[in-house]
Short mmCIF file of N, CA, C and O in Angstrom, two decimals:
data_model
loop_
_atom_site.label_atom_id
_atom_site.label_comp_id
_atom_site.label_asym_id
_atom_site.label_seq_id
_atom_site.Cartn_x
_atom_site.Cartn_y
_atom_site.Cartn_z
N UNK A 1 78.77 96.27 118.28
CA UNK A 1 78.15 97.36 119.03
C UNK A 1 77.91 98.53 118.07
O UNK A 1 78.76 98.88 117.27
N UNK A 2 76.76 99.13 118.18
CA UNK A 2 76.41 100.26 117.35
C UNK A 2 76.59 101.55 118.13
O UNK A 2 76.16 101.67 119.27
N UNK A 3 77.23 102.53 117.51
CA UNK A 3 77.43 103.82 118.13
C UNK A 3 76.26 104.75 117.88
O UNK A 3 76.07 105.73 118.58
N UNK A 4 75.47 104.45 116.87
CA UNK A 4 74.41 105.34 116.43
C UNK A 4 73.08 104.60 116.40
O UNK A 4 73.02 103.44 116.02
N UNK A 5 72.02 105.31 116.76
CA UNK A 5 70.68 104.75 116.57
C UNK A 5 70.28 104.87 115.11
O UNK A 5 69.56 104.04 114.59
N UNK A 6 70.76 105.92 114.47
CA UNK A 6 70.47 106.18 113.06
C UNK A 6 71.41 105.36 112.19
O UNK A 6 72.63 105.49 112.30
N UNK A 7 70.89 104.51 111.32
CA UNK A 7 71.77 103.71 110.44
C UNK A 7 72.68 104.58 109.58
O UNK A 7 73.80 104.20 109.29
N UNK A 8 72.20 105.76 109.18
CA UNK A 8 73.01 106.67 108.37
C UNK A 8 74.27 107.10 109.11
O UNK A 8 75.35 107.15 108.54
N UNK A 9 74.12 107.41 110.38
CA UNK A 9 75.27 107.80 111.19
C UNK A 9 76.26 106.66 111.33
O UNK A 9 77.48 106.87 111.26
N UNK A 10 75.75 105.47 111.52
CA UNK A 10 76.62 104.29 111.67
C UNK A 10 77.40 104.03 110.37
O UNK A 10 78.61 103.80 110.41
N UNK A 11 76.72 104.08 109.24
CA UNK A 11 77.38 103.85 107.96
C UNK A 11 78.43 104.94 107.71
O UNK A 11 79.55 104.65 107.28
N UNK A 12 78.11 106.17 108.01
CA UNK A 12 79.05 107.28 107.83
C UNK A 12 80.29 107.09 108.70
O UNK A 12 81.42 107.28 108.24
N UNK A 13 80.08 106.71 109.93
CA UNK A 13 81.19 106.47 110.85
C UNK A 13 82.10 105.36 110.32
O UNK A 13 83.32 105.47 110.33
N UNK A 14 81.51 104.28 109.84
CA UNK A 14 82.29 103.15 109.31
C UNK A 14 83.05 103.55 108.04
O UNK A 14 84.17 103.10 107.82
N UNK A 15 82.45 104.40 107.22
CA UNK A 15 83.15 104.86 106.03
C UNK A 15 84.37 105.69 106.41
O UNK A 15 85.44 105.56 105.80
N UNK A 16 84.24 106.53 107.43
CA UNK A 16 85.38 107.31 107.90
C UNK A 16 86.48 106.41 108.43
O UNK A 16 87.68 106.67 108.20
N UNK A 17 86.10 105.35 109.12
CA UNK A 17 87.10 104.38 109.59
C UNK A 17 87.82 103.73 108.41
O UNK A 17 89.03 103.54 108.44
N UNK A 18 87.06 103.41 107.38
CA UNK A 18 87.64 102.76 106.21
C UNK A 18 88.60 103.71 105.49
O UNK A 18 89.64 103.27 104.98
N UNK A 19 88.30 105.00 105.48
CA UNK A 19 89.22 105.97 104.89
C UNK A 19 90.57 105.93 105.58
O UNK A 19 91.62 105.97 104.93
N UNK A 20 90.56 105.85 106.89
CA UNK A 20 91.79 105.76 107.67
C UNK A 20 92.56 104.49 107.29
O UNK A 20 93.78 104.51 107.12
N UNK A 21 91.85 103.39 107.13
CA UNK A 21 92.48 102.13 106.75
C UNK A 21 93.10 102.23 105.35
O UNK A 21 94.20 101.72 105.11
N UNK A 22 92.43 102.90 104.44
CA UNK A 22 92.96 103.08 103.09
C UNK A 22 94.24 103.92 103.15
O UNK A 22 95.22 103.62 102.46
N UNK A 23 94.24 104.95 103.98
CA UNK A 23 95.46 105.76 104.14
C UNK A 23 96.63 104.88 104.56
O UNK A 23 97.73 104.98 104.00
N UNK A 24 96.40 104.05 105.54
CA UNK A 24 97.46 103.15 106.01
C UNK A 24 97.89 102.18 104.92
O UNK A 24 99.08 101.88 104.77
N UNK A 25 96.94 101.69 104.15
CA UNK A 25 97.26 100.75 103.08
C UNK A 25 98.12 101.41 102.01
O UNK A 25 99.05 100.79 101.49
N UNK A 26 97.84 102.66 101.68
CA UNK A 26 98.64 103.35 100.67
C UNK A 26 100.08 103.53 101.15
O UNK A 26 101.03 103.36 100.37
N UNK A 27 100.25 103.86 102.40
CA UNK A 27 101.60 103.98 102.96
C UNK A 27 102.31 102.63 102.90
O UNK A 27 103.49 102.54 102.51
N UNK A 28 101.60 101.59 103.25
CA UNK A 28 102.18 100.25 103.22
C UNK A 28 102.52 99.81 101.80
O UNK A 28 103.56 99.18 101.56
N UNK A 29 101.68 100.16 100.84
CA UNK A 29 101.97 99.86 99.44
C UNK A 29 103.27 100.51 99.01
O UNK A 29 104.11 99.88 98.34
N UNK A 30 103.45 101.78 99.37
CA UNK A 30 104.68 102.48 99.01
C UNK A 30 105.90 101.77 99.58
O UNK A 30 106.92 101.63 98.91
N UNK A 31 105.77 101.32 100.81
CA UNK A 31 106.88 100.61 101.46
C UNK A 31 107.16 99.29 100.73
O UNK A 31 108.31 98.94 100.50
N UNK A 32 106.11 98.56 100.40
CA UNK A 32 106.29 97.30 99.67
C UNK A 32 106.99 97.54 98.33
O UNK A 32 107.86 96.76 97.93
N UNK A 33 106.62 98.60 97.66
CA UNK A 33 107.24 98.89 96.37
C UNK A 33 108.71 99.26 96.53
O UNK A 33 109.54 98.89 95.70
N UNK A 34 109.03 99.99 97.59
CA UNK A 34 110.43 100.31 97.87
C UNK A 34 111.23 99.03 98.12
O UNK A 34 112.43 98.96 97.80
N UNK A 35 110.57 98.04 98.67
CA UNK A 35 111.21 96.75 98.96
C UNK A 35 111.10 95.78 97.78
O UNK A 35 111.40 94.60 97.91
N UNK A 36 110.65 96.32 96.62
CA UNK A 36 110.53 95.55 95.37
C UNK A 36 109.55 94.38 95.47
O UNK A 36 109.70 93.37 94.80
N UNK A 37 108.52 94.55 96.28
CA UNK A 37 107.51 93.50 96.46
C UNK A 37 106.25 93.89 95.67
O UNK A 37 105.20 94.17 96.23
N UNK A 38 106.39 93.86 94.36
CA UNK A 38 105.33 94.29 93.46
C UNK A 38 104.06 93.45 93.61
O UNK A 38 102.96 93.99 93.69
N UNK A 39 104.20 92.14 93.66
CA UNK A 39 103.03 91.27 93.76
C UNK A 39 102.27 91.48 95.06
O UNK A 39 101.03 91.48 95.07
N UNK A 40 102.98 91.67 96.16
CA UNK A 40 102.32 91.90 97.43
C UNK A 40 101.59 93.25 97.43
O UNK A 40 100.48 93.36 97.96
N UNK A 41 102.21 94.25 96.82
CA UNK A 41 101.55 95.56 96.76
C UNK A 41 100.31 95.50 95.87
O UNK A 41 99.35 96.23 96.10
N UNK A 42 100.33 94.62 94.87
CA UNK A 42 99.15 94.45 94.01
C UNK A 42 97.96 93.96 94.82
O UNK A 42 96.84 94.46 94.65
N UNK A 43 98.18 93.02 95.70
CA UNK A 43 97.08 92.51 96.53
C UNK A 43 96.50 93.62 97.40
O UNK A 43 95.28 93.75 97.53
N UNK A 44 97.37 94.44 97.96
CA UNK A 44 96.91 95.55 98.78
C UNK A 44 96.20 96.60 97.92
O UNK A 44 95.17 97.15 98.33
N UNK A 45 96.72 96.84 96.74
CA UNK A 45 96.08 97.78 95.82
C UNK A 45 94.66 97.33 95.47
O UNK A 45 93.74 98.15 95.40
N UNK A 46 94.48 96.05 95.25
CA UNK A 46 93.14 95.54 94.95
C UNK A 46 92.18 95.84 96.11
O UNK A 46 91.02 96.22 95.88
N UNK A 47 92.66 95.69 97.34
CA UNK A 47 91.83 96.01 98.50
C UNK A 47 91.52 97.50 98.57
O UNK A 47 90.39 97.90 98.89
N UNK A 48 92.51 98.32 98.26
CA UNK A 48 92.32 99.78 98.26
C UNK A 48 91.28 100.17 97.23
O UNK A 48 90.36 100.95 97.52
N UNK A 49 91.40 99.65 96.02
CA UNK A 49 90.45 99.97 94.96
C UNK A 49 89.03 99.53 95.33
O UNK A 49 88.06 100.25 95.09
N UNK A 50 88.92 98.35 95.94
CA UNK A 50 87.61 97.86 96.38
C UNK A 50 87.03 98.76 97.45
O UNK A 50 85.84 99.09 97.42
N UNK A 51 87.85 99.19 98.40
CA UNK A 51 87.37 100.07 99.48
C UNK A 51 86.90 101.41 98.91
O UNK A 51 85.85 101.92 99.31
N UNK A 52 87.66 101.97 97.99
CA UNK A 52 87.27 103.24 97.39
C UNK A 52 85.95 103.08 96.64
O UNK A 52 85.06 103.93 96.75
N UNK A 53 85.80 102.00 95.91
CA UNK A 53 84.55 101.74 95.21
C UNK A 53 83.38 101.59 96.16
O UNK A 53 82.29 102.11 95.91
N UNK A 54 83.59 100.89 97.26
CA UNK A 54 82.52 100.68 98.25
C UNK A 54 82.10 102.00 98.91
O UNK A 54 80.91 102.26 99.08
N UNK A 55 83.09 102.81 99.25
CA UNK A 55 82.76 104.11 99.87
C UNK A 55 81.99 104.97 98.89
O UNK A 55 80.98 105.58 99.25
N UNK A 56 82.47 105.02 97.65
CA UNK A 56 81.79 105.84 96.63
C UNK A 56 80.36 105.38 96.41
O UNK A 56 79.44 106.19 96.36
N UNK A 57 80.17 104.09 96.29
CA UNK A 57 78.83 103.55 96.07
C UNK A 57 77.91 103.81 97.25
O UNK A 57 76.72 104.08 97.08
N UNK A 58 78.45 103.77 98.45
CA UNK A 58 77.65 104.02 99.65
C UNK A 58 77.32 105.49 99.81
O UNK A 58 76.29 105.85 100.38
N UNK A 59 78.21 106.35 99.34
CA UNK A 59 78.03 107.78 99.53
C UNK A 59 77.07 108.40 98.51
O UNK A 59 76.32 109.31 98.84
N UNK A 60 77.06 107.90 97.30
CA UNK A 60 76.23 108.50 96.25
C UNK A 60 74.76 108.66 96.63
O UNK A 60 74.18 109.71 96.38
N UNK A 61 74.13 107.66 97.27
CA UNK A 61 72.72 107.85 97.63
C UNK A 61 72.50 108.95 98.67
O UNK A 61 71.39 109.46 98.80
N UNK A 62 73.53 109.34 99.38
CA UNK A 62 73.39 110.37 100.42
C UNK A 62 73.45 111.78 99.85
O UNK A 62 73.08 112.74 100.52
N UNK A 63 73.94 111.90 98.64
CA UNK A 63 74.17 113.22 98.06
C UNK A 63 72.89 113.80 97.49
O UNK A 63 72.08 113.10 96.92
N UNK A 64 72.79 115.10 97.62
CA UNK A 64 71.73 115.82 96.94
C UNK A 64 72.14 115.95 95.48
O UNK A 64 73.32 115.92 95.15
N UNK A 65 71.17 116.09 94.61
CA UNK A 65 71.45 116.09 93.18
C UNK A 65 72.54 117.10 92.79
O UNK A 65 73.43 116.79 92.01
N UNK A 66 72.49 118.29 93.36
CA UNK A 66 73.47 119.31 93.00
C UNK A 66 74.88 118.97 93.52
O UNK A 66 75.87 119.49 93.04
N UNK A 67 74.95 118.09 94.51
CA UNK A 67 76.24 117.68 95.05
C UNK A 67 76.88 116.56 94.23
O UNK A 67 78.09 116.35 94.32
N UNK A 68 76.09 115.85 93.45
CA UNK A 68 76.63 114.74 92.66
C UNK A 68 77.78 115.19 91.77
O UNK A 68 78.81 114.54 91.70
N UNK A 69 77.60 116.31 91.10
CA UNK A 69 78.61 116.79 90.16
C UNK A 69 79.91 117.09 90.89
O UNK A 69 80.99 116.71 90.45
N UNK A 70 79.82 117.74 92.03
CA UNK A 70 81.02 118.08 92.79
C UNK A 70 81.76 116.83 93.26
O UNK A 70 82.98 116.76 93.20
N UNK A 71 81.01 115.85 93.73
CA UNK A 71 81.64 114.61 94.19
C UNK A 71 82.27 113.87 93.02
O UNK A 71 83.40 113.37 93.12
N UNK A 72 81.58 113.81 91.90
CA UNK A 72 82.10 113.11 90.73
C UNK A 72 83.34 113.79 90.17
O UNK A 72 84.20 113.14 89.58
N UNK A 73 83.46 115.11 90.36
CA UNK A 73 84.65 115.81 89.90
C UNK A 73 85.89 115.35 90.66
O UNK A 73 86.98 115.36 90.10
N UNK A 74 85.75 114.96 91.90
CA UNK A 74 86.91 114.44 92.64
C UNK A 74 87.09 112.95 92.39
O UNK A 74 88.20 112.44 92.51
N UNK A 75 86.02 112.27 92.06
CA UNK A 75 86.10 110.83 91.82
C UNK A 75 86.76 110.51 90.47
O UNK A 75 87.50 109.54 90.35
N UNK A 76 86.54 111.33 89.49
CA UNK A 76 87.07 111.06 88.15
C UNK A 76 88.60 110.96 88.12
O UNK A 76 89.13 109.98 87.58
N UNK A 77 89.36 111.91 88.67
CA UNK A 77 90.82 111.77 88.67
C UNK A 77 91.29 110.55 89.48
O UNK A 77 92.29 109.92 89.14
N UNK A 78 90.55 110.21 90.51
CA UNK A 78 90.89 109.04 91.31
C UNK A 78 90.73 107.77 90.48
O UNK A 78 91.61 106.90 90.46
N UNK A 79 89.63 107.67 89.76
CA UNK A 79 89.41 106.51 88.90
C UNK A 79 90.48 106.42 87.81
O UNK A 79 90.96 105.33 87.50
N UNK A 80 90.83 107.56 87.23
CA UNK A 80 91.86 107.56 86.19
C UNK A 80 93.20 107.09 86.74
O UNK A 80 93.91 106.32 86.08
N UNK A 81 93.55 107.53 87.93
CA UNK A 81 94.83 107.11 88.52
C UNK A 81 94.80 105.63 88.87
O UNK A 81 95.81 104.93 88.72
N UNK A 82 93.66 105.13 89.31
CA UNK A 82 93.53 103.69 89.59
C UNK A 82 93.72 102.91 88.29
O UNK A 82 94.43 101.90 88.26
N UNK A 83 93.14 103.39 87.21
CA UNK A 83 93.28 102.74 85.92
C UNK A 83 94.74 102.72 85.46
O UNK A 83 95.24 101.70 84.96
N UNK A 84 95.45 103.82 85.65
CA UNK A 84 96.87 103.88 85.30
C UNK A 84 97.69 102.92 86.15
O UNK A 84 98.63 102.29 85.66
N UNK A 85 97.32 102.81 87.40
CA UNK A 85 98.02 101.89 88.29
C UNK A 85 97.78 100.44 87.85
O UNK A 85 98.72 99.63 87.86
N UNK A 86 96.56 100.13 87.46
CA UNK A 86 96.25 98.80 86.94
C UNK A 86 97.14 98.50 85.73
O UNK A 86 97.72 97.41 85.63
N UNK A 87 97.28 99.48 84.84
CA UNK A 87 98.14 99.29 83.67
C UNK A 87 99.58 98.98 84.08
O UNK A 87 100.22 98.09 83.52
N UNK A 88 100.08 99.72 85.05
CA UNK A 88 101.44 99.49 85.52
C UNK A 88 101.62 98.10 86.10
O UNK A 88 102.63 97.43 85.84
N UNK A 89 100.63 97.66 86.88
CA UNK A 89 100.71 96.31 87.45
C UNK A 89 100.62 95.25 86.36
O UNK A 89 101.33 94.25 86.40
N UNK A 90 99.75 95.46 85.38
CA UNK A 90 99.62 94.48 84.29
C UNK A 90 100.92 94.35 83.51
O UNK A 90 101.25 93.26 83.04
N UNK A 91 101.65 95.44 83.37
CA UNK A 91 102.91 95.43 82.64
C UNK A 91 104.08 95.03 83.56
O UNK A 91 105.22 94.96 83.10
N UNK A 92 103.77 94.83 84.84
CA UNK A 92 104.78 94.51 85.84
C UNK A 92 105.92 95.52 85.82
O UNK A 92 107.10 95.19 85.92
N UNK A 93 105.54 96.79 85.72
CA UNK A 93 106.48 97.90 85.63
C UNK A 93 106.55 98.59 86.99
O UNK A 93 105.75 99.48 87.30
N UNK A 94 107.51 98.18 87.80
CA UNK A 94 107.67 98.71 89.15
C UNK A 94 107.80 100.22 89.15
O UNK A 94 107.14 100.91 89.94
N UNK A 95 108.63 100.75 88.28
CA UNK A 95 108.85 102.20 88.23
C UNK A 95 107.55 102.95 87.92
O UNK A 95 107.24 103.95 88.54
N UNK A 96 106.79 102.45 86.95
CA UNK A 96 105.52 103.10 86.59
C UNK A 96 104.55 103.05 87.75
O UNK A 96 103.87 104.05 88.05
N UNK A 97 104.47 101.92 88.44
CA UNK A 97 103.56 101.79 89.58
C UNK A 97 103.96 102.78 90.67
O UNK A 97 103.11 103.48 91.23
N UNK A 98 105.25 102.86 90.97
CA UNK A 98 105.71 103.79 92.01
C UNK A 98 105.39 105.24 91.63
O UNK A 98 104.93 106.01 92.47
N UNK A 99 105.63 105.57 90.37
CA UNK A 99 105.40 106.94 89.91
C UNK A 99 103.91 107.30 89.96
O UNK A 99 103.54 108.37 90.46
N UNK A 100 103.08 106.42 89.44
CA UNK A 100 101.63 106.69 89.44
C UNK A 100 101.10 106.77 90.86
O UNK A 100 100.30 107.65 91.18
N UNK A 101 101.54 105.89 91.72
CA UNK A 101 101.09 105.90 93.12
C UNK A 101 101.44 107.23 93.78
O UNK A 101 100.58 107.86 94.40
N UNK A 102 102.67 107.66 93.62
CA UNK A 102 103.13 108.88 94.30
C UNK A 102 102.60 110.16 93.67
O UNK A 102 102.18 111.08 94.38
N UNK A 103 102.59 110.21 92.35
CA UNK A 103 102.28 111.48 91.69
C UNK A 103 100.82 111.64 91.26
O UNK A 103 100.38 112.77 91.02
N UNK A 104 100.09 110.54 91.17
CA UNK A 104 98.70 110.65 90.72
C UNK A 104 97.70 110.11 91.73
O UNK A 104 96.73 110.79 92.08
N UNK A 105 97.90 108.86 92.16
CA UNK A 105 96.90 108.26 93.05
C UNK A 105 96.84 108.97 94.40
O UNK A 105 95.75 109.31 94.86
N UNK A 106 97.98 109.18 95.03
CA UNK A 106 97.96 109.81 96.35
C UNK A 106 97.30 111.20 96.33
O UNK A 106 96.42 111.47 97.14
N UNK A 107 97.68 112.09 95.40
CA UNK A 107 97.01 113.41 95.37
C UNK A 107 95.52 113.31 95.05
O UNK A 107 94.70 114.01 95.66
N UNK A 108 95.16 112.44 94.11
CA UNK A 108 93.74 112.28 93.75
C UNK A 108 92.96 111.71 94.93
O UNK A 108 91.84 112.14 95.22
N UNK A 109 93.56 110.74 95.60
CA UNK A 109 92.91 110.15 96.77
C UNK A 109 92.73 111.19 97.87
O UNK A 109 91.67 111.27 98.48
N UNK A 110 93.75 112.00 98.12
CA UNK A 110 93.68 113.02 99.17
C UNK A 110 92.53 113.99 98.91
O UNK A 110 91.74 114.30 99.81
N UNK A 111 92.41 114.44 97.67
CA UNK A 111 91.34 115.38 97.30
C UNK A 111 89.97 114.71 97.45
O UNK A 111 89.02 115.31 97.98
N UNK A 112 89.86 113.49 96.97
CA UNK A 112 88.59 112.75 97.07
C UNK A 112 88.24 112.51 98.53
O UNK A 112 87.09 112.67 98.93
N UNK A 113 89.23 112.12 99.33
CA UNK A 113 88.98 111.85 100.74
C UNK A 113 88.45 113.10 101.46
O UNK A 113 87.52 113.02 102.26
N UNK A 114 89.04 114.25 101.17
CA UNK A 114 88.57 115.49 101.79
C UNK A 114 87.11 115.74 101.44
O UNK A 114 86.33 116.17 102.29
N UNK A 115 86.75 115.47 100.20
CA UNK A 115 85.35 115.66 99.77
C UNK A 115 84.44 114.66 100.48
O UNK A 115 83.35 115.01 100.94
N UNK A 116 84.87 113.42 100.60
CA UNK A 116 84.07 112.41 101.31
C UNK A 116 83.88 112.81 102.76
O UNK A 116 82.76 112.77 103.28
N UNK A 117 84.95 113.21 103.41
CA UNK A 117 84.85 113.62 104.82
C UNK A 117 83.90 114.79 104.99
O UNK A 117 83.11 114.84 105.93
N UNK A 118 83.97 115.73 104.07
CA UNK A 118 83.07 116.90 104.13
C UNK A 118 81.61 116.46 104.00
O UNK A 118 80.74 116.97 104.70
N UNK A 119 81.36 115.48 103.14
CA UNK A 119 79.99 114.99 102.94
C UNK A 119 79.48 114.20 104.13
O UNK A 119 78.29 114.19 104.43
N UNK A 120 80.39 113.49 104.81
CA UNK A 120 79.97 112.63 105.92
C UNK A 120 79.86 113.37 107.25
O UNK A 120 79.16 112.92 108.14
N UNK A 121 80.57 114.45 107.39
CA UNK A 121 80.61 115.19 108.65
C UNK A 121 79.23 115.46 109.27
O UNK A 121 79.06 115.27 110.47
N UNK A 122 78.23 115.86 108.48
CA UNK A 122 76.91 116.13 109.09
C UNK A 122 76.25 114.89 109.72
O UNK A 122 75.37 115.03 110.56
N UNK A 123 76.66 113.70 109.31
CA UNK A 123 76.01 112.49 109.78
C UNK A 123 76.69 111.86 110.99
O UNK A 123 76.16 110.92 111.59
N UNK A 124 77.87 112.37 111.34
CA UNK A 124 78.67 111.72 112.38
C UNK A 124 78.70 112.58 113.64
O UNK A 124 78.88 113.80 113.57
N UNK A 125 78.54 111.93 114.77
CA UNK A 125 78.63 112.62 116.06
C UNK A 125 80.05 113.08 116.29
O UNK A 125 81.01 112.38 115.96
N UNK A 126 80.19 114.24 116.88
CA UNK A 126 81.54 114.73 117.19
C UNK A 126 81.82 114.67 118.66
O UNK A 126 80.99 114.53 119.47
#
């Protein structure tokens, strides 16, 4: 079922839903890591990284040229933290993964998410 006649509104609404799902996944990843389930959290992390990439790729065409720089400024720290998390998983370093997730990925994701929500708000019915 479509909530919007405008495809742009529908895509924006779905991206906002996906942001909520990513939030839940990050919380679940933290729990898995506390339970020493590194491999399981890796699978969830891969889904999170894919979702973030999909949202970013879908959002870029919607931005005006002057907004690209602002959006990319929030995307860059997020990408860096994802890269650091990949390194931690590759080294199978539970402590490093937990630290990067809590101190880098979560804050970078929060800032990026706020920017995404701000960009999508005009397209979504309230």
